[in-house]
Short mmCIF file of C-alpha atoms in Angstrom, two decimals:
data_model
loop_
_atom_site.label_atom_id
_atom_site.label_comp_id
_atom_site.label_asym_id
_atom_site.label_seq_id
_atom_site.Cartn_x
_atom_site.Cartn_y
_atom_site.Cartn_z
CA UNK A 1 30.64 -11.26 -15.39
CA UNK A 2 28.45 -11.46 -12.27
CA UNK A 3 28.06 -8.01 -10.69
CA UNK A 4 27.75 -8.07 -6.90
CA UNK A 5 26.73 -5.45 -4.33
CA UNK A 6 28.02 -6.09 -0.80
CA UNK A 7 25.85 -4.58 1.97
CA UNK A 8 27.21 -4.88 5.53
CA UNK A 9 27.82 -2.34 8.27
CA UNK A 10 31.08 -4.03 9.29
CA UNK A 11 34.05 -2.61 7.36
CA UNK A 12 36.19 -5.71 7.87
CA UNK A 13 33.43 -8.04 6.71
CA UNK A 14 32.80 -5.98 3.57
CA UNK A 15 36.50 -5.93 2.77
CA UNK A 16 36.78 -9.68 3.24
CA UNK A 17 33.76 -10.36 1.03
CA UNK A 18 35.14 -8.07 -1.67
CA UNK A 19 38.55 -9.78 -1.63
CA UNK A 20 36.94 -13.23 -1.81
CA UNK A 21 34.63 -12.37 -4.70
CA UNK A 22 36.99 -10.17 -6.72
CA UNK A 23 39.49 -13.06 -6.76
CA UNK A 24 37.10 -14.94 -9.05
CA UNK A 25 37.39 -14.41 -12.80
CA UNK A 26 33.63 -14.31 -13.37
CA UNK A 27 32.62 -12.13 -10.37
CA UNK A 28 33.18 -8.45 -9.62
CA UNK A 29 32.03 -6.30 -6.69
CA UNK A 30 30.55 -3.16 -8.22
CA UNK A 31 29.56 -1.37 -4.99
CA UNK A 32 29.41 -1.53 -1.21
CA UNK A 33 26.79 -0.29 1.27
CA UNK A 34 26.86 0.24 5.04
CA UNK A 35 23.13 0.70 5.69
CA UNK A 36 19.81 -0.57 4.43
CA UNK A 37 19.11 2.75 2.73
CA UNK A 38 22.50 2.75 1.00
CA UNK A 39 21.91 -0.82 -0.17
CA UNK A 40 18.67 0.14 -1.91
CA UNK A 41 20.23 3.22 -3.48
CA UNK A 42 23.29 1.27 -4.67
CA UNK A 43 21.10 -1.50 -6.11
CA UNK A 44 19.12 1.09 -8.04
CA UNK A 45 22.26 2.87 -9.29
CA UNK A 46 24.60 -0.04 -10.12
CA UNK A 47 22.03 -2.70 -11.09
CA UNK A 48 23.96 -5.67 -9.69
CA UNK A 49 23.09 -9.27 -10.47
CA UNK A 50 23.42 -10.35 -6.84
CA UNK A 51 23.23 -8.48 -3.53
CA UNK A 52 24.94 -9.89 -0.45
CA UNK A 53 22.74 -8.45 2.30
CA UNK A 54 23.48 -8.36 6.02
CA UNK A 55 20.45 -8.76 8.29
CA UNK A 56 21.39 -6.25 10.98
CA UNK A 57 22.22 -2.83 9.52
CA UNK A 58 21.18 0.69 10.47
CA UNK A 59 18.62 2.71 8.50
CA UNK A 60 16.08 0.03 7.73
CA UNK A 61 17.98 -3.21 8.19
CA UNK A 62 18.68 -5.95 5.69
CA UNK A 63 15.26 -7.56 5.57
CA UNK A 64 13.42 -4.32 4.82
CA UNK A 65 16.14 -3.43 2.30
CA UNK A 66 15.64 -6.84 0.67
CA UNK A 67 11.94 -6.13 0.16
CA UNK A 68 12.70 -2.73 -1.35
CA UNK A 69 15.48 -4.04 -3.61
CA UNK A 70 13.23 -6.82 -4.92
CA UNK A 71 10.56 -4.24 -5.73
CA UNK A 72 12.93 -2.53 -8.19
CA UNK A 73 12.58 -3.01 -11.93
CA UNK A 74 14.51 -6.15 -12.99
CA UNK A 75 15.66 -6.79 -9.41
CA UNK A 76 18.84 -8.68 -8.52
CA UNK A 77 18.93 -11.92 -6.56
CA UNK A 78 19.40 -11.24 -2.85
CA UNK A 79 21.58 -13.55 -0.78
CA UNK A 80 21.21 -12.78 2.92
CA UNK A 81 24.28 -13.19 5.14
CA UNK A 82 24.06 -13.21 8.91
CA UNK A 83 25.73 -14.42 12.08
CA UNK A 84 22.27 -15.35 13.35
CA UNK A 85 20.29 -18.49 12.58
CA UNK A 86 17.23 -17.82 14.71
CA UNK A 87 13.85 -18.88 13.34
CA UNK A 88 12.54 -15.34 13.18
CA UNK A 89 15.23 -14.34 10.70
CA UNK A 90 14.75 -17.40 8.51
CA UNK A 91 11.01 -16.76 8.37
CA UNK A 92 11.49 -13.07 7.56
CA UNK A 93 14.10 -13.79 4.90
CA UNK A 94 11.79 -16.26 3.18
CA UNK A 95 8.85 -13.87 3.36
CA UNK A 96 10.99 -11.01 2.00
CA UNK A 97 11.71 -13.06 -1.12
CA UNK A 98 15.47 -13.53 -0.72
CA UNK A 99 17.06 -16.20 -2.89
CA UNK A 100 19.19 -17.57 -0.07
CA UNK A 101 20.26 -17.48 3.54
CA UNK A 102 23.88 -18.12 4.54
CA UNK A 103 25.76 -17.75 7.79
CA UNK A 104 28.78 -15.45 7.71
CA UNK A 105 31.14 -18.27 8.66
CA UNK A 106 30.29 -20.06 5.41
CA UNK A 107 33.56 -21.18 3.73
CA UNK A 108 34.65 -18.83 0.90
CA UNK A 109 34.27 -21.52 -1.76
CA UNK A 110 30.67 -22.16 -0.68
CA UNK A 111 29.91 -18.44 -0.71
CA UNK A 112 31.24 -18.12 -4.25
CA UNK A 113 29.19 -21.15 -5.32
CA UNK A 114 26.08 -19.61 -3.73
CA UNK A 115 26.56 -16.34 -5.61
CA UNK A 116 26.76 -18.20 -8.89
CA UNK A 117 23.75 -20.36 -8.11
CA UNK A 118 21.38 -17.56 -7.05
CA UNK A 119 22.45 -15.66 -10.15
CA UNK A 120 21.11 -18.62 -12.13
CA UNK A 121 17.81 -18.55 -10.27
CA UNK A 122 18.45 -21.24 -7.67
CA UNK A 123 17.73 -21.01 -3.95
CA UNK A 124 20.53 -21.46 -1.40
CA UNK A 125 20.01 -22.10 2.33
CA UNK A 126 22.93 -22.86 4.63
CA UNK A 127 23.00 -26.55 5.64
CA UNK A 128 23.17 -25.46 9.29
CA UNK A 129 19.75 -23.85 9.07
CA UNK A 130 18.08 -25.83 6.29
CA UNK A 131 16.42 -28.24 8.74
CA UNK A 132 15.01 -25.32 10.68
CA UNK A 133 13.82 -23.69 7.47
CA UNK A 134 12.07 -26.88 6.39
CA UNK A 135 10.36 -27.08 9.78
CA UNK A 136 9.08 -23.56 9.19
CA UNK A 137 7.81 -24.58 5.78
CA UNK A 138 6.10 -27.63 7.20
CA UNK A 139 4.49 -25.89 10.13
CA UNK A 140 3.19 -22.47 9.05
CA UNK A 141 -0.27 -21.17 9.93
CA UNK A 142 -2.79 -24.01 9.43
CA UNK A 143 -5.08 -22.35 6.93
CA UNK A 144 -4.16 -21.12 3.47
CA UNK A 145 -5.25 -17.59 2.69
CA UNK A 146 -8.16 -17.11 0.30
CA UNK A 147 -5.70 -15.77 -2.28
CA UNK A 148 -3.51 -18.85 -1.97
CA UNK A 149 -6.51 -21.18 -2.23
CA UNK A 150 -7.61 -19.40 -5.41
CA UNK A 151 -4.08 -19.46 -6.87
CA UNK A 152 -3.72 -23.19 -6.20
CA UNK A 153 -7.04 -23.74 -7.92
CA UNK A 154 -5.64 -22.27 -11.14
CA UNK A 155 -2.86 -24.89 -11.34
CA UNK A 156 -3.20 -27.72 -13.81
CA UNK A 157 -2.80 -31.32 -12.66
CA UNK A 158 0.72 -31.37 -14.12
CA UNK A 159 1.63 -28.12 -12.40
CA UNK A 160 0.47 -29.56 -9.08
CA UNK A 161 2.75 -32.54 -9.67
CA UNK A 162 5.69 -30.25 -10.40
CA UNK A 163 4.92 -28.11 -7.36
CA UNK A 164 4.90 -31.22 -5.19
CA UNK A 165 8.36 -32.08 -6.50
CA UNK A 166 9.58 -28.55 -5.81
CA UNK A 167 8.30 -28.89 -2.24
CA UNK A 168 10.26 -32.14 -1.95
CA UNK A 169 13.43 -30.19 -2.79
CA UNK A 170 14.01 -31.68 -6.25
CA UNK A 171 15.98 -29.74 -8.86
CA UNK A 172 14.53 -29.13 -12.32
CA UNK A 173 16.71 -31.94 -13.70
CA UNK A 174 15.47 -34.36 -11.03
CA UNK A 175 11.85 -33.35 -11.62
CA UNK A 176 12.30 -33.97 -15.34
CA UNK A 177 13.55 -37.47 -14.59
CA UNK A 178 10.77 -38.11 -12.08
CA UNK A 179 8.03 -37.02 -14.48
CA UNK A 180 9.63 -38.37 -17.67
CA UNK A 181 9.81 -35.02 -19.43
CA UNK A 182 12.47 -32.50 -20.48
CA UNK A 183 14.19 -30.05 -18.17
CA UNK A 184 13.11 -27.12 -20.35
CA UNK A 185 9.49 -28.23 -19.97
CA UNK A 186 9.91 -28.36 -16.21
CA UNK A 187 11.42 -24.87 -16.19
CA UNK A 188 8.36 -23.64 -18.04
CA UNK A 189 6.05 -25.28 -15.51
CA UNK A 190 7.99 -23.83 -12.56
CA UNK A 191 7.89 -20.35 -14.09
CA UNK A 192 4.12 -20.53 -14.59
CA UNK A 193 3.58 -21.96 -11.10
CA UNK A 194 5.52 -19.15 -9.45
CA UNK A 195 3.60 -16.61 -11.49
CA UNK A 196 0.23 -18.08 -10.51
CA UNK A 197 1.22 -18.30 -6.84
CA UNK A 198 2.87 -14.85 -6.85
CA UNK A 199 5.96 -16.52 -5.37
CA UNK A 200 9.30 -14.70 -5.54
CA UNK A 201 11.30 -17.95 -5.44
CA UNK A 202 11.08 -21.72 -5.04
CA UNK A 203 11.16 -21.51 -1.24
CA UNK A 204 7.97 -19.43 -1.15
CA UNK A 205 6.29 -21.76 -3.64
CA UNK A 206 7.33 -24.77 -1.54
CA UNK A 207 5.93 -23.12 1.56
CA UNK A 208 2.49 -22.90 -0.04
CA UNK A 209 2.80 -26.49 -1.26
CA UNK A 210 3.58 -27.73 2.24
CA UNK A 211 0.57 -25.91 3.62
CA UNK A 212 -1.65 -27.42 0.93
CA UNK A 213 -0.24 -30.92 1.48
CA UNK A 214 1.01 -31.19 -2.11
CA UNK A 215 4.35 -32.57 -0.96
CA UNK A 216 2.58 -35.78 0.09
CA UNK A 217 0.64 -36.38 -3.14
CA UNK A 218 1.80 -39.52 -4.90
#
């Protein structure tokens, strides 16, 4: 059973999200929150698997709450929901370490799919904003930080290949096919890469890869 926390200051939106998710046999809403502070407290108390987090909430807001939730021990995946698709929010969501970014008018079946996927460790970005997100990944500040340069230097040649594939948007299964190896081996590489880069998710790792030009290797 996937345990979900719904954080949104709109009562109607929270109720709708609860009804949609509780209708699924493998998903249950364990708590609701109206503010950023309540979201962090509820995440700490109920230990959900996934948090649906609104961007604009009182008492800290969703992006700050996302950072605080992800700092908890064994943190849940955070899926940010918003009516806004402005670049500043996409950039902040990625930097905060959220596992996904969806607009609130996302069809219910896509929302349910997204909850399941981020629970499994995947990244979900709404198709409406994915092009904008990729532009942000491709055009960040020109220079890597010293820490990023050092972290990239610790990657093996194979890990750099895998990271390039991640930056190209390939799934683990597709990377395994591309590199003629097993999916479990790829998962191990991705886990080590994210650890070395101190990346919270594949989007952050891809962002570093874009800046280093690894997406163009080969």
